[in-house]
Coordinates of C-alpha atoms in Angstrom, one line a residue:
X833 CA -44.7 -28.9 -20.1
X834 CA -46.7 -25.1 -20.8
X835 CA -49.3 -27.2 -22.5
X836 CA -49.6 -30.1 -20.3
X837 CA -49.4 -28.3 -17.1
X838 CA -52.5 -26.1 -18.5
X839 CA -54.3 -28.7 -20.0
X840 CA -54.5 -31.4 -16.7
X841 CA -53.8 -29.5 -13.9
X842 CA -54.9 -26.5 -11.8
X843 CA -51.3 -24.6 -11.1
X844 CA -51.3 -21.1 -11.9
X845 CA -48.4 -19.2 -13.8
X846 CA -46.6 -18.3 -10.9
X847 CA -46.4 -22.1 -9.9
X848 CA -45.4 -23.1 -13.5
X849 CA -42.6 -20.6 -13.6
X850 CA -41.6 -22.1 -10.3
X851 CA -41.7 -25.9 -11.8
X852 CA -39.3 -23.9 -15.0
X853 CA -36.9 -22.6 -12.7
X854 CA -36.7 -26.4 -10.7
X855 CA -36.3 -28.4 -14.4
X856 CA -33.7 -25.3 -15.0
X857 CA -31.4 -26.7 -12.5
X858 CA -32.3 -30.8 -11.5
X859 CA -29.8 -32.1 -14.6
X860 CA -27.5 -31.6 -11.1
X861 CA -29.7 -33.5 -9.1
X862 CA -29.8 -36.3 -11.5
X863 CA -26.3 -36.1 -12.2
X864 CA -25.5 -36.4 -8.3
X865 CA -28.3 -39.4 -7.5
X866 CA -27.0 -41.1 -10.8
X867 CA -30.9 -41.3 -11.4
X868 CA -33.5 -40.8 -13.5
X869 CA -35.7 -37.8 -12.7
X870 CA -40.0 -37.8 -13.5
X871 CA -41.7 -34.6 -12.2
X872 CA -45.9 -35.3 -11.3
X873 CA -47.9 -33.3 -11.2
X874 CA -51.6 -33.9 -9.9
X875 CA -54.5 -33.6 -12.8
X876 CA -57.2 -30.6 -12.2
X877 CA -59.5 -33.3 -10.3
X878 CA -57.2 -34.8 -8.4
X879 CA -57.4 -38.7 -9.5
X880 CA -54.9 -38.9 -11.6
X881 CA -50.8 -37.5 -12.3
X882 CA -49.5 -36.1 -15.4
X883 CA -45.8 -36.3 -16.1
X884 CA -44.5 -32.8 -17.3
X885 CA -40.6 -33.1 -17.4
X886 CA -38.1 -35.8 -17.6
X887 CA -34.3 -35.9 -17.1
X888 CA -31.7 -38.5 -17.4
X889 CA -28.6 -38.8 -15.9
X890 CA -25.0 -37.9 -17.6
X891 CA -23.7 -39.6 -14.8
X892 CA -25.1 -43.5 -14.5
X893 CA -27.2 -45.4 -16.6
X894 CA -30.7 -44.4 -17.3
X895 CA -34.1 -46.4 -16.1
X896 CA -36.2 -45.4 -18.6
X897 CA -35.4 -46.1 -22.1
X898 CA -38.9 -44.0 -23.5
X899 CA -40.3 -40.7 -22.8
X900 CA -42.3 -40.2 -20.2
X901 CA -43.5 -36.8 -20.9
X902 CA -47.5 -36.5 -21.3
X903 CA -48.0 -40.2 -19.3
X904 CA -51.2 -40.3 -17.2
X905 CA -51.4 -42.3 -14.5
X906 CA -54.2 -43.2 -11.8
X907 CA -54.0 -42.0 -8.1
X908 CA -53.4 -45.2 -6.2
X909 CA -51.5 -47.1 -8.9
X910 CA -48.1 -45.8 -7.3
X911 CA -48.2 -45.3 -3.7
X912 CA -45.2 -43.5 -3.2
X913 CA -46.4 -40.9 -5.2
X914 CA -49.5 -40.4 -3.1
X915 CA -47.4 -40.8 0.0
X916 CA -45.3 -38.0 -0.4
X917 CA -47.9 -35.6 -2.5
X918 CA -50.0 -35.8 0.8
X919 CA -47.7 -36.4 3.8
X920 CA -45.2 -33.4 1.9
X921 CA -41.9 -36.2 2.9
X922 CA -39.6 -37.9 0.7
X923 CA -40.7 -41.2 0.5
X924 CA -38.2 -44.6 0.2
X925 CA -40.2 -47.1 1.0
X926 CA -40.5 -50.4 -1.0
X927 CA -38.8 -53.0 -2.3
X928 CA -36.7 -52.1 -6.0
X929 CA -39.2 -52.6 -9.1
X930 CA -38.1 -54.8 -12.3
X931 CA -38.0 -53.0 -15.8
X932 CA -36.8 -55.1 -18.4
X933 CA -35.0 -57.5 -16.1
X934 CA -33.2 -54.3 -14.7
X935 CA -33.8 -53.6 -11.0
X936 CA -34.7 -49.8 -10.3
X937 CA -34.9 -48.3 -6.8
X938 CA -37.7 -45.5 -6.8
X939 CA -37.8 -42.3 -4.3
X940 CA -40.2 -40.0 -4.1
X941 CA -39.4 -36.1 -3.6
X942 CA -42.6 -33.7 -3.0
X943 CA -42.2 -30.6 -5.0
X944 CA -43.0 -27.5 -2.1
X945 CA -43.6 -23.5 -2.9
X946 CA -45.0 -21.4 -0.7
X947 CA -45.8 -24.1 1.9
X948 CA -47.6 -26.3 -1.2
X949 CA -46.9 -29.0 -2.7
X950 CA -47.6 -28.6 -6.7
X951 CA -45.9 -32.4 -7.5
X952 CA -43.8 -35.1 -7.1
X953 CA -40.3 -35.7 -8.2
X954 CA -39.9 -39.6 -8.9
X955 CA -36.1 -40.4 -8.3
X956 CA -35.6 -43.9 -10.2
X957 CA -32.2 -45.7 -10.4
X958 CA -31.1 -48.4 -11.8
X959 CA -29.4 -50.7 -9.7
X960 CA -27.6 -53.2 -12.3
X961 CA -24.4 -51.9 -11.9
X962 CA -24.0 -51.0 -8.2
X963 CA -20.9 -51.8 -6.5
X964 CA -18.9 -50.5 -3.4
X965 CA -19.4 -46.5 -3.9
X966 CA -16.0 -44.9 -3.8
X967 CA -15.7 -41.7 -1.8
X968 CA -16.9 -39.5 -5.2
X969 CA -19.8 -41.5 -5.3
X970 CA -20.7 -40.9 -1.5
X971 CA -20.4 -37.8 -2.3
X972 CA -22.4 -37.2 -4.6
X973 CA -24.9 -39.3 -2.9
X974 CA -24.8 -37.0 0.1
X975 CA -25.1 -34.2 -1.7
X976 CA -27.6 -35.4 -3.8
X977 CA -29.7 -36.2 -0.3
X978 CA -29.6 -32.5 0.7
X979 CA -30.9 -31.1 -2.1
X980 CA -33.6 -33.4 -2.3
X981 CA -34.5 -32.1 1.2
X982 CA -34.5 -28.7 0.4
X983 CA -36.9 -29.3 -2.7
X984 CA -39.2 -31.1 -0.6
X985 CA -38.8 -28.1 2.2
X986 CA -39.0 -25.2 -0.9
X987 CA -35.7 -23.7 -0.4
X988 CA -34.4 -25.4 -3.8
X989 CA -34.1 -23.9 -6.5
X990 CA -32.9 -20.5 -5.7
X991 CA -36.1 -18.6 -6.7
X992 CA -33.4 -14.7 -7.1
X993 CA -30.8 -17.1 -9.2
X994 CA -31.5 -17.5 -12.7
X995 CA -28.9 -20.2 -13.9
X996 CA -27.7 -20.9 -17.6
X997 CA -26.8 -24.7 -17.1
X998 CA -25.5 -25.1 -20.9
X999 CA -23.1 -22.3 -19.6
X1000 CA -22.6 -23.4 -16.0
X1001 CA -20.4 -25.9 -14.4
X1002 CA -21.8 -29.8 -14.3
X1003 CA -21.2 -31.8 -11.5
X1004 CA -18.5 -34.0 -13.9
X1005 CA -16.2 -30.5 -14.2
X1006 CA -15.7 -30.6 -11.0
X1007 CA -16.9 -30.8 -7.6
X1008 CA -16.0 -29.7 -4.1
X1009 CA -17.5 -30.4 -0.9
X1010 CA -17.4 -27.5 1.9
X1011 CA -18.4 -27.9 5.8
X1012 CA -19.9 -24.9 7.2
X1013 CA -17.0 -23.1 8.0
X1014 CA -15.9 -23.4 4.3
X1015 CA -12.9 -26.2 5.3
X1016 CA -13.0 -28.3 2.3
X1017 CA -14.0 -32.2 2.8
X1018 CA -14.2 -33.2 -0.3
X1019 CA -12.7 -32.3 -3.7
X1020 CA -13.3 -34.1 -7.0
X1021 CA -9.9 -35.0 -9.5
X1022 CA -11.4 -32.7 -11.8
X1023 CA -11.7 -29.8 -9.4
X1024 CA -8.0 -31.0 -8.0
X1025 CA -6.9 -30.7 -11.4
X1026 CA -8.4 -27.2 -12.2
X1027 CA -6.8 -25.6 -9.1
X1028 CA -3.5 -26.7 -9.5
X1029 CA -3.9 -25.0 -13.2
X1030 CA -4.6 -21.9 -10.6
X1031 CA -1.3 -22.7 -9.1
X1032 CA -2.2 -24.8 -6.3
X1033 CA 0.8 -27.2 -5.3
X1034 CA -0.7 -28.7 -2.0
X1035 CA -3.8 -30.9 -1.7
X1036 CA -7.3 -29.2 -1.0
X1037 CA -8.6 -31.4 1.7
X1038 CA -8.8 -29.7 5.2
X1039 CA -8.0 -26.5 3.3
X1040 CA -10.4 -23.4 3.8
X1041 CA -11.2 -22.7 0.4
X1042 CA -12.2 -19.0 0.4
X1043 CA -8.5 -18.1 1.5
X1044 CA -6.9 -20.7 -0.6
X1045 CA -8.8 -19.0 -3.6
X1046 CA -7.9 -15.8 -2.6
X1047 CA -4.5 -16.6 -2.3
X1048 CA -4.1 -17.7 -5.9
X1049 CA -6.0 -14.4 -7.0
X1050 CA -3.8 -12.6 -8.6
X1051 CA -4.9 -9.5 -7.6
X1052 CA -4.5 -8.2 -3.8
X1053 CA -7.2 -5.7 -3.6
X1054 CA -10.3 -5.3 -1.1
X1055 CA -12.2 -7.2 -3.4
X1056 CA -10.3 -10.4 -1.7
X1057 CA -12.6 -10.4 1.1
X1058 CA -15.7 -11.0 -1.0
X1059 CA -13.7 -13.5 -2.9
X1060 CA -13.6 -15.5 0.2
X1061 CA -17.3 -15.2 1.1
X1062 CA -18.1 -16.5 -2.3
X1063 CA -15.1 -19.6 -2.8
X1064 CA -16.8 -20.1 1.0
X1065 CA -20.2 -21.0 -0.6
X1066 CA -22.0 -18.6 1.8
X1067 CA -24.5 -17.3 -0.9
X1068 CA -25.6 -19.0 -4.5
X1069 CA -23.5 -16.9 -7.2
X1070 CA -21.4 -17.7 -9.9
X1071 CA -17.9 -16.5 -10.4
X1072 CA -14.8 -16.8 -12.3
X1073 CA -11.0 -16.7 -11.0
X1074 CA -8.2 -15.9 -13.8
X1075 CA -4.9 -16.9 -13.0
X1076 CA -1.6 -16.5 -14.5
X1077 CA -2.2 -19.8 -16.3
X1078 CA -5.7 -20.8 -16.4
X1079 CA -9.5 -19.4 -16.3
X1080 CA -11.7 -20.8 -13.6
X1081 CA -15.4 -21.0 -13.7
X1082 CA -17.1 -21.2 -10.3
X1083 CA -20.5 -22.1 -9.1
X1084 CA -21.7 -21.7 -5.7
X1085 CA -24.5 -23.5 -3.7
X1086 CA -25.5 -23.9 -0.1
X1087 CA -26.9 -26.2 1.5
X1088 CA -29.9 -26.6 3.9
X1089 CA -31.6 -29.8 4.3
X1090 CA -33.2 -28.6 7.5
X1091 CA -33.2 -24.9 7.2
X1092 CA -29.4 -24.3 8.5
X1093 CA -26.7 -24.2 6.5
X1094 CA -24.7 -27.4 7.1
X1095 CA -22.4 -26.3 4.2
X1096 CA -22.0 -25.7 0.3
X1097 CA -21.1 -27.4 -2.8
X1098 CA -19.2 -25.6 -5.3
X1099 CA -19.1 -27.1 -9.0
X1100 CA -16.1 -25.2 -11.2
X1101 CA -15.1 -26.0 -14.4
X1102 CA -11.3 -25.1 -16.6
X1103 CA -12.6 -22.6 -18.9
X1104 CA -9.4 -21.4 -20.0
X1105 CA -8.9 -22.7 -23.5
X1106 CA -13.0 -21.4 -24.0
X1107 CA -11.9 -17.8 -23.2
X1108 CA -9.0 -18.0 -25.1
X1109 CA -10.5 -18.9 -28.1
X1110 CA -13.4 -16.3 -26.8
X1111 CA -10.9 -13.7 -27.0
X1112 CA -9.4 -14.6 -30.5
X1113 CA -12.9 -14.2 -31.9
X1114 CA -13.3 -10.6 -30.1
X1115 CA -10.0 -10.2 -31.6
X1116 CA -10.7 -11.3 -35.4
X1117 CA -14.1 -9.6 -34.9
X1118 CA -12.2 -6.2 -34.1
X1119 CA -9.9 -6.7 -37.3
X1120 CA -12.5 -7.1 -39.3
X1121 CA -14.4 -3.6 -38.4
X1122 CA -11.1 -2.0 -38.8
X1123 CA -10.5 -3.7 -42.1
X1124 CA -14.4 -2.5 -43.4
X1125 CA -13.2 1.4 -41.6
X1126 CA -10.4 1.5 -43.5
X1127 CA -12.4 0.5 -46.5
X1128 CA -14.8 2.8 -46.0
X1129 CA -12.0 5.5 -45.7
X1130 CA -10.3 4.5 -49.0
X1131 CA -13.0 4.2 -51.4
X1132 CA -14.1 7.9 -49.8
X1133 CA -10.5 9.0 -50.8
X1134 CA -11.3 7.4 -54.1
X1135 CA -14.8 9.1 -54.2
X1136 CA -13.2 12.6 -53.3
X1137 CA -10.5 12.2 -56.3
X1138 CA -13.0 11.5 -58.6
X1139 CA -15.2 14.3 -57.6
X1140 CA -12.1 16.2 -58.2
X1141 CA -11.7 15.0 -61.5
X1142 CA -15.3 15.7 -62.3
X1143 CA -14.5 19.7 -61.6
X1144 CA -11.5 20.1 -63.8
X1145 CA -12.9 17.8 -67.0
X1146 CA -14.2 19.9 -69.6
X1147 CA -16.6 17.6 -71.2
X1148 CA -20.1 17.7 -69.6
X1149 CA -20.3 14.0 -70.8
X1150 CA -17.0 13.3 -68.8
X1151 CA -18.3 15.2 -65.9
X1152 CA -21.9 12.7 -65.3
X1153 CA -20.1 9.9 -66.1
X1154 CA -17.7 10.7 -63.1
X1155 CA -20.1 11.7 -60.7
X1156 CA -22.2 8.7 -61.6
X1157 CA -19.0 7.1 -60.6
X1158 CA -18.7 8.7 -57.2
X1159 CA -22.2 7.9 -56.5
X1160 CA -21.3 3.9 -57.2
X1161 CA -18.2 4.3 -55.0
X1162 CA -20.1 6.3 -52.4
X1163 CA -23.0 3.4 -52.0
X1164 CA -20.3 0.6 -51.5
X1165 CA -18.8 2.9 -48.7
X1166 CA -21.9 3.3 -47.0
X1167 CA -22.5 -0.9 -46.8
X1168 CA -18.9 -0.7 -45.5
X1169 CA -19.1 2.0 -43.0
X1170 CA -22.0 0.2 -41.5
X1171 CA -20.3 -3.1 -41.3
X1172 CA -17.7 -1.0 -39.3
X1173 CA -19.9 -0.8 -36.8
X1174 CA -21.8 -4.3 -36.6
X1175 CA -20.5 -7.5 -34.5
X1176 CA -20.9 -9.8 -37.4
X1177 CA -21.3 -10.1 -41.4
X1178 CA -24.8 -8.4 -41.1
X1179 CA -26.1 -5.2 -41.5
X1180 CA -30.0 -3.4 -41.2
X1181 CA -30.3 -2.6 -44.7
X1182 CA -32.9 -0.2 -44.4
X1183 CA -30.8 2.5 -42.9
X1184 CA -28.3 1.8 -46.1
X1185 CA -31.3 2.3 -48.0
X1186 CA -32.4 5.4 -46.8
X1187 CA -29.0 6.5 -47.2
X1188 CA -28.7 5.7 -50.7
X1189 CA -32.1 7.0 -51.6
X1190 CA -30.8 10.3 -50.0
X1191 CA -27.6 10.5 -51.5
X1192 CA -29.1 9.8 -55.2
X1193 CA -32.0 12.1 -54.5
X1194 CA -28.8 15.1 -54.3
X1195 CA -28.7 14.9 -58.4
X1196 CA -32.8 16.7 -58.6
X1197 CA -32.7 18.6 -55.5
X1198 CA -36.2 20.3 -54.7
X1199 CA -37.7 19.0 -57.8
X1200 CA -38.1 15.2 -57.1
X1201 CA -38.7 13.9 -53.6
X1202 CA -38.0 10.2 -52.7
X1203 CA -39.2 8.2 -49.9
X1204 CA -39.3 4.5 -48.8
X1205 CA -41.8 2.0 -47.3
X1206 CA -41.9 -1.8 -46.3
X1207 CA -38.5 -3.0 -44.4
X1208 CA -35.5 -4.7 -46.1
X1209 CA -34.7 -6.0 -42.7
X1210 CA -31.0 -7.7 -41.9
X1211 CA -28.9 -9.0 -44.8
X1212 CA -25.8 -10.6 -45.2
X1213 CA -23.0 -8.6 -46.5
X1214 CA -22.7 -10.7 -49.5
X1215 CA -26.4 -9.7 -50.5
X1216 CA -26.3 -6.1 -48.8
X1217 CA -23.0 -4.5 -51.0
X1218 CA -24.5 -5.7 -54.6
X1219 CA -28.0 -4.9 -53.5
X1220 CA -26.9 -0.9 -52.3
X1221 CA -25.0 -0.6 -56.2
X1222 CA -28.5 -1.8 -58.1
X1223 CA -30.4 0.5 -55.8
X1224 CA -28.3 3.4 -56.3
X1225 CA -28.5 2.4 -60.4
X1226 CA -31.5 2.0 -60.7
X1227 CA -32.7 5.4 -58.6
X1228 CA -30.2 7.1 -60.4
X1229 CA -31.9 6.2 -63.8
X1230 CA -34.9 7.0 -62.6
X1231 CA -34.5 10.7 -61.5
X1232 CA -32.3 11.3 -64.6
X1233 CA -34.6 9.4 -67.1
X1234 CA -37.5 9.9 -66.0
X1235 CA -38.5 13.4 -65.5
X1236 CA -37.5 16.5 -67.6
X1237 CA -35.8 19.7 -66.2
X1238 CA -38.2 21.5 -64.1
X1239 CA -40.3 18.2 -63.1
X1240 CA -41.6 18.0 -59.6
X1241 CA -42.4 14.3 -58.8
X1242 CA -42.0 11.3 -56.4
X1243 CA -39.5 7.8 -56.4
X1244 CA -40.7 5.3 -53.6
X1245 CA -38.9 2.7 -53.0
X1246 CA -40.8 -0.3 -51.3
X1247 CA -39.2 -3.6 -50.0
X1248 CA -41.0 -6.8 -48.5
X1249 CA -40.1 -10.4 -47.6
X1250 CA -42.0 -13.1 -49.2
X1251 CA -41.9 -17.1 -50.3
X1252 CA -41.9 -20.0 -47.9
X1253 CA -39.0 -20.9 -45.3
X1254 CA -37.0 -23.3 -47.7
X1255 CA -37.3 -20.4 -50.3
X1256 CA -37.2 -17.1 -48.8
X1257 CA -37.7 -13.8 -51.5
X1258 CA -37.0 -10.3 -50.9
X1259 CA -39.3 -8.4 -53.3
X1260 CA -38.0 -4.9 -54.2
X1261 CA -40.2 -1.8 -56.3
X1262 CA -38.9 1.3 -57.4
X1263 CA -41.2 3.5 -58.5
X1264 CA -41.4 6.6 -60.1
X1265 CA -44.5 8.8 -61.4
X1266 CA -42.1 10.0 -64.1
X1267 CA -42.8 10.6 -67.8
X1268 CA -42.0 6.4 -68.0
X1269 CA -40.7 4.4 -70.6
X1270 CA -39.8 4.9 -74.4
X1271 CA -41.5 2.8 -77.1
X1272 CA -40.6 -0.3 -77.6
X1273 CA -38.2 -0.1 -74.4
X1274 CA -36.7 -3.5 -73.6
X1275 CA -35.2 -3.7 -69.9
X1276 CA -32.5 -6.8 -70.9
X1277 CA -31.5 -5.6 -74.1
X1278 CA -30.9 -2.0 -73.2
X1279 CA -27.4 -0.6 -73.6
X1280 CA -27.5 1.7 -70.4
X1281 CA -24.1 1.1 -68.4
X1282 CA -26.1 1.3 -65.3
X1283 CA -29.1 -1.0 -66.2
X1284 CA -25.9 -3.3 -67.2
X1285 CA -24.9 -3.0 -64.0
X1286 CA -28.1 -4.1 -62.2
X1287 CA -28.7 -6.7 -64.5
X1288 CA -25.2 -8.0 -64.1
X1289 CA -25.9 -7.8 -60.4
X1290 CA -29.0 -9.1 -59.8
X1291 CA -29.2 -12.1 -62.0
X1292 CA -25.5 -12.8 -61.6
X1293 CA -24.7 -12.0 -58.2
X1294 CA -27.5 -12.1 -56.2
X1295 CA -29.4 -15.0 -58.6
X1296 CA -32.6 -12.7 -58.7
X1297 CA -34.9 -11.2 -61.4
X1298 CA -35.1 -7.6 -62.5
X1299 CA -37.9 -6.1 -64.9
X1300 CA -38.7 -2.8 -65.7
X1301 CA -42.3 -1.9 -66.8
X1302 CA -44.8 0.8 -67.5
X1303 CA -46.5 1.6 -63.8
X1304 CA -50.1 1.4 -64.4
X1305 CA -51.2 4.8 -63.1
X1306 CA -47.8 6.6 -64.9
X1307 CA -44.2 6.1 -64.4
X1308 CA -42.5 3.3 -64.1
X1309 CA -41.9 0.6 -62.0
X1310 CA -38.9 -2.2 -61.4
X1311 CA -39.1 -5.0 -59.7
X1312 CA -36.3 -7.3 -58.0
X1313 CA -37.4 -10.5 -56.9
X1314 CA -33.8 -11.4 -54.9
X1315 CA -33.6 -15.1 -52.6
X1316 CA -32.5 -14.6 -49.0
X1317 CA -31.9 -17.0 -46.7
X1318 CA -34.4 -17.1 -44.4
X1319 CA -32.4 -18.5 -41.2
X1320 CA -30.7 -15.1 -41.7

């Protein structure tokens, strides 16, 4: 719609925003009317109309099998559009049109904002299945007529209320029509079922909806007065009421077709099972975070025990092996600590990389500095855990074997994402300016335990590639190429 409006019309950004607000709401008008809606906006030169949006009803058959968006119609070909635009009124005159042997009633509703008519909604009703309307259908049609008059007067949609139509109740979920005093004139079967779920034993028709709803609400507090107002439809609001046996979601829409409030529409939906599943997910997420927290604590306990053992062992080689194990366990603990603070199984790996870099740098304090460039971004836990171990081993190897006693230098970890959307990659480089690789060194055949761990994790678990080469300016460069899910 943005592209069509800016390409063909003279509407400004504030007008376009109003049209977006209208389109976000007009599923309600379409369902109440049992009709297709097409929004036509005059072109910049005023000689044509361009269709910028279309909506089909969920409550009846469509009048348009084809997509109408982007069609251009010369002014004069559809006199009802001209009359609605020029006169600023709803136009219903004329005989039904025949489209593919289907009779269609066409009406035109001007879209007004701040006294100006921005465009026209063509309401197209398929008459093939017309029958004697029921009380529900008559209520729908009357409510649609009231909303259409509000659109023509610039009173709908409500500019201070942004509605998420995917989450809000729809017409078919349950509808209640109130008079100006908040008394129920009509309640659809679904609406009545929702109130029975809250505990209502009688019929709704004839009752004051706000007072009846406050009686069913479990709490008895000053908030009841506000609840009475909300449920009576005095203002456009969304709210929920949770009873002993159910949760009902409400949306109140005041009806002011001629500027004066004549009543309200209340849409409602039984969301009991939805809220129950949400609570289960919240409980599950909390349980998973607690598990990660306990795993982290257990790993830190293991690391502490290994550190105590290292202090007691007499062999220098054995002490170094235990200290290496402490760092390996610590790198895994960092990932679980991060996961314990998240709502899902994904982590911001840059923070983990910085903490691993600081942890490993402790083995050579004051001699070799570490830094990171680029961004790893957000990674899944199944990638982050082995990658943290890989990073620990590579950094530990660089600091232990790349520098002699008393040397100064630097180790840099850089990360970048590359590849295509179908084959996204994480490219990691760890480079030091130390003594470099020994003559004839082959990282794929080295018996070093740390490099064996790196090869196993990168190639086996992560499905990536690993290489270690001499840096052109001196020192050693380690290259990691790891596939990642681009959508995540």
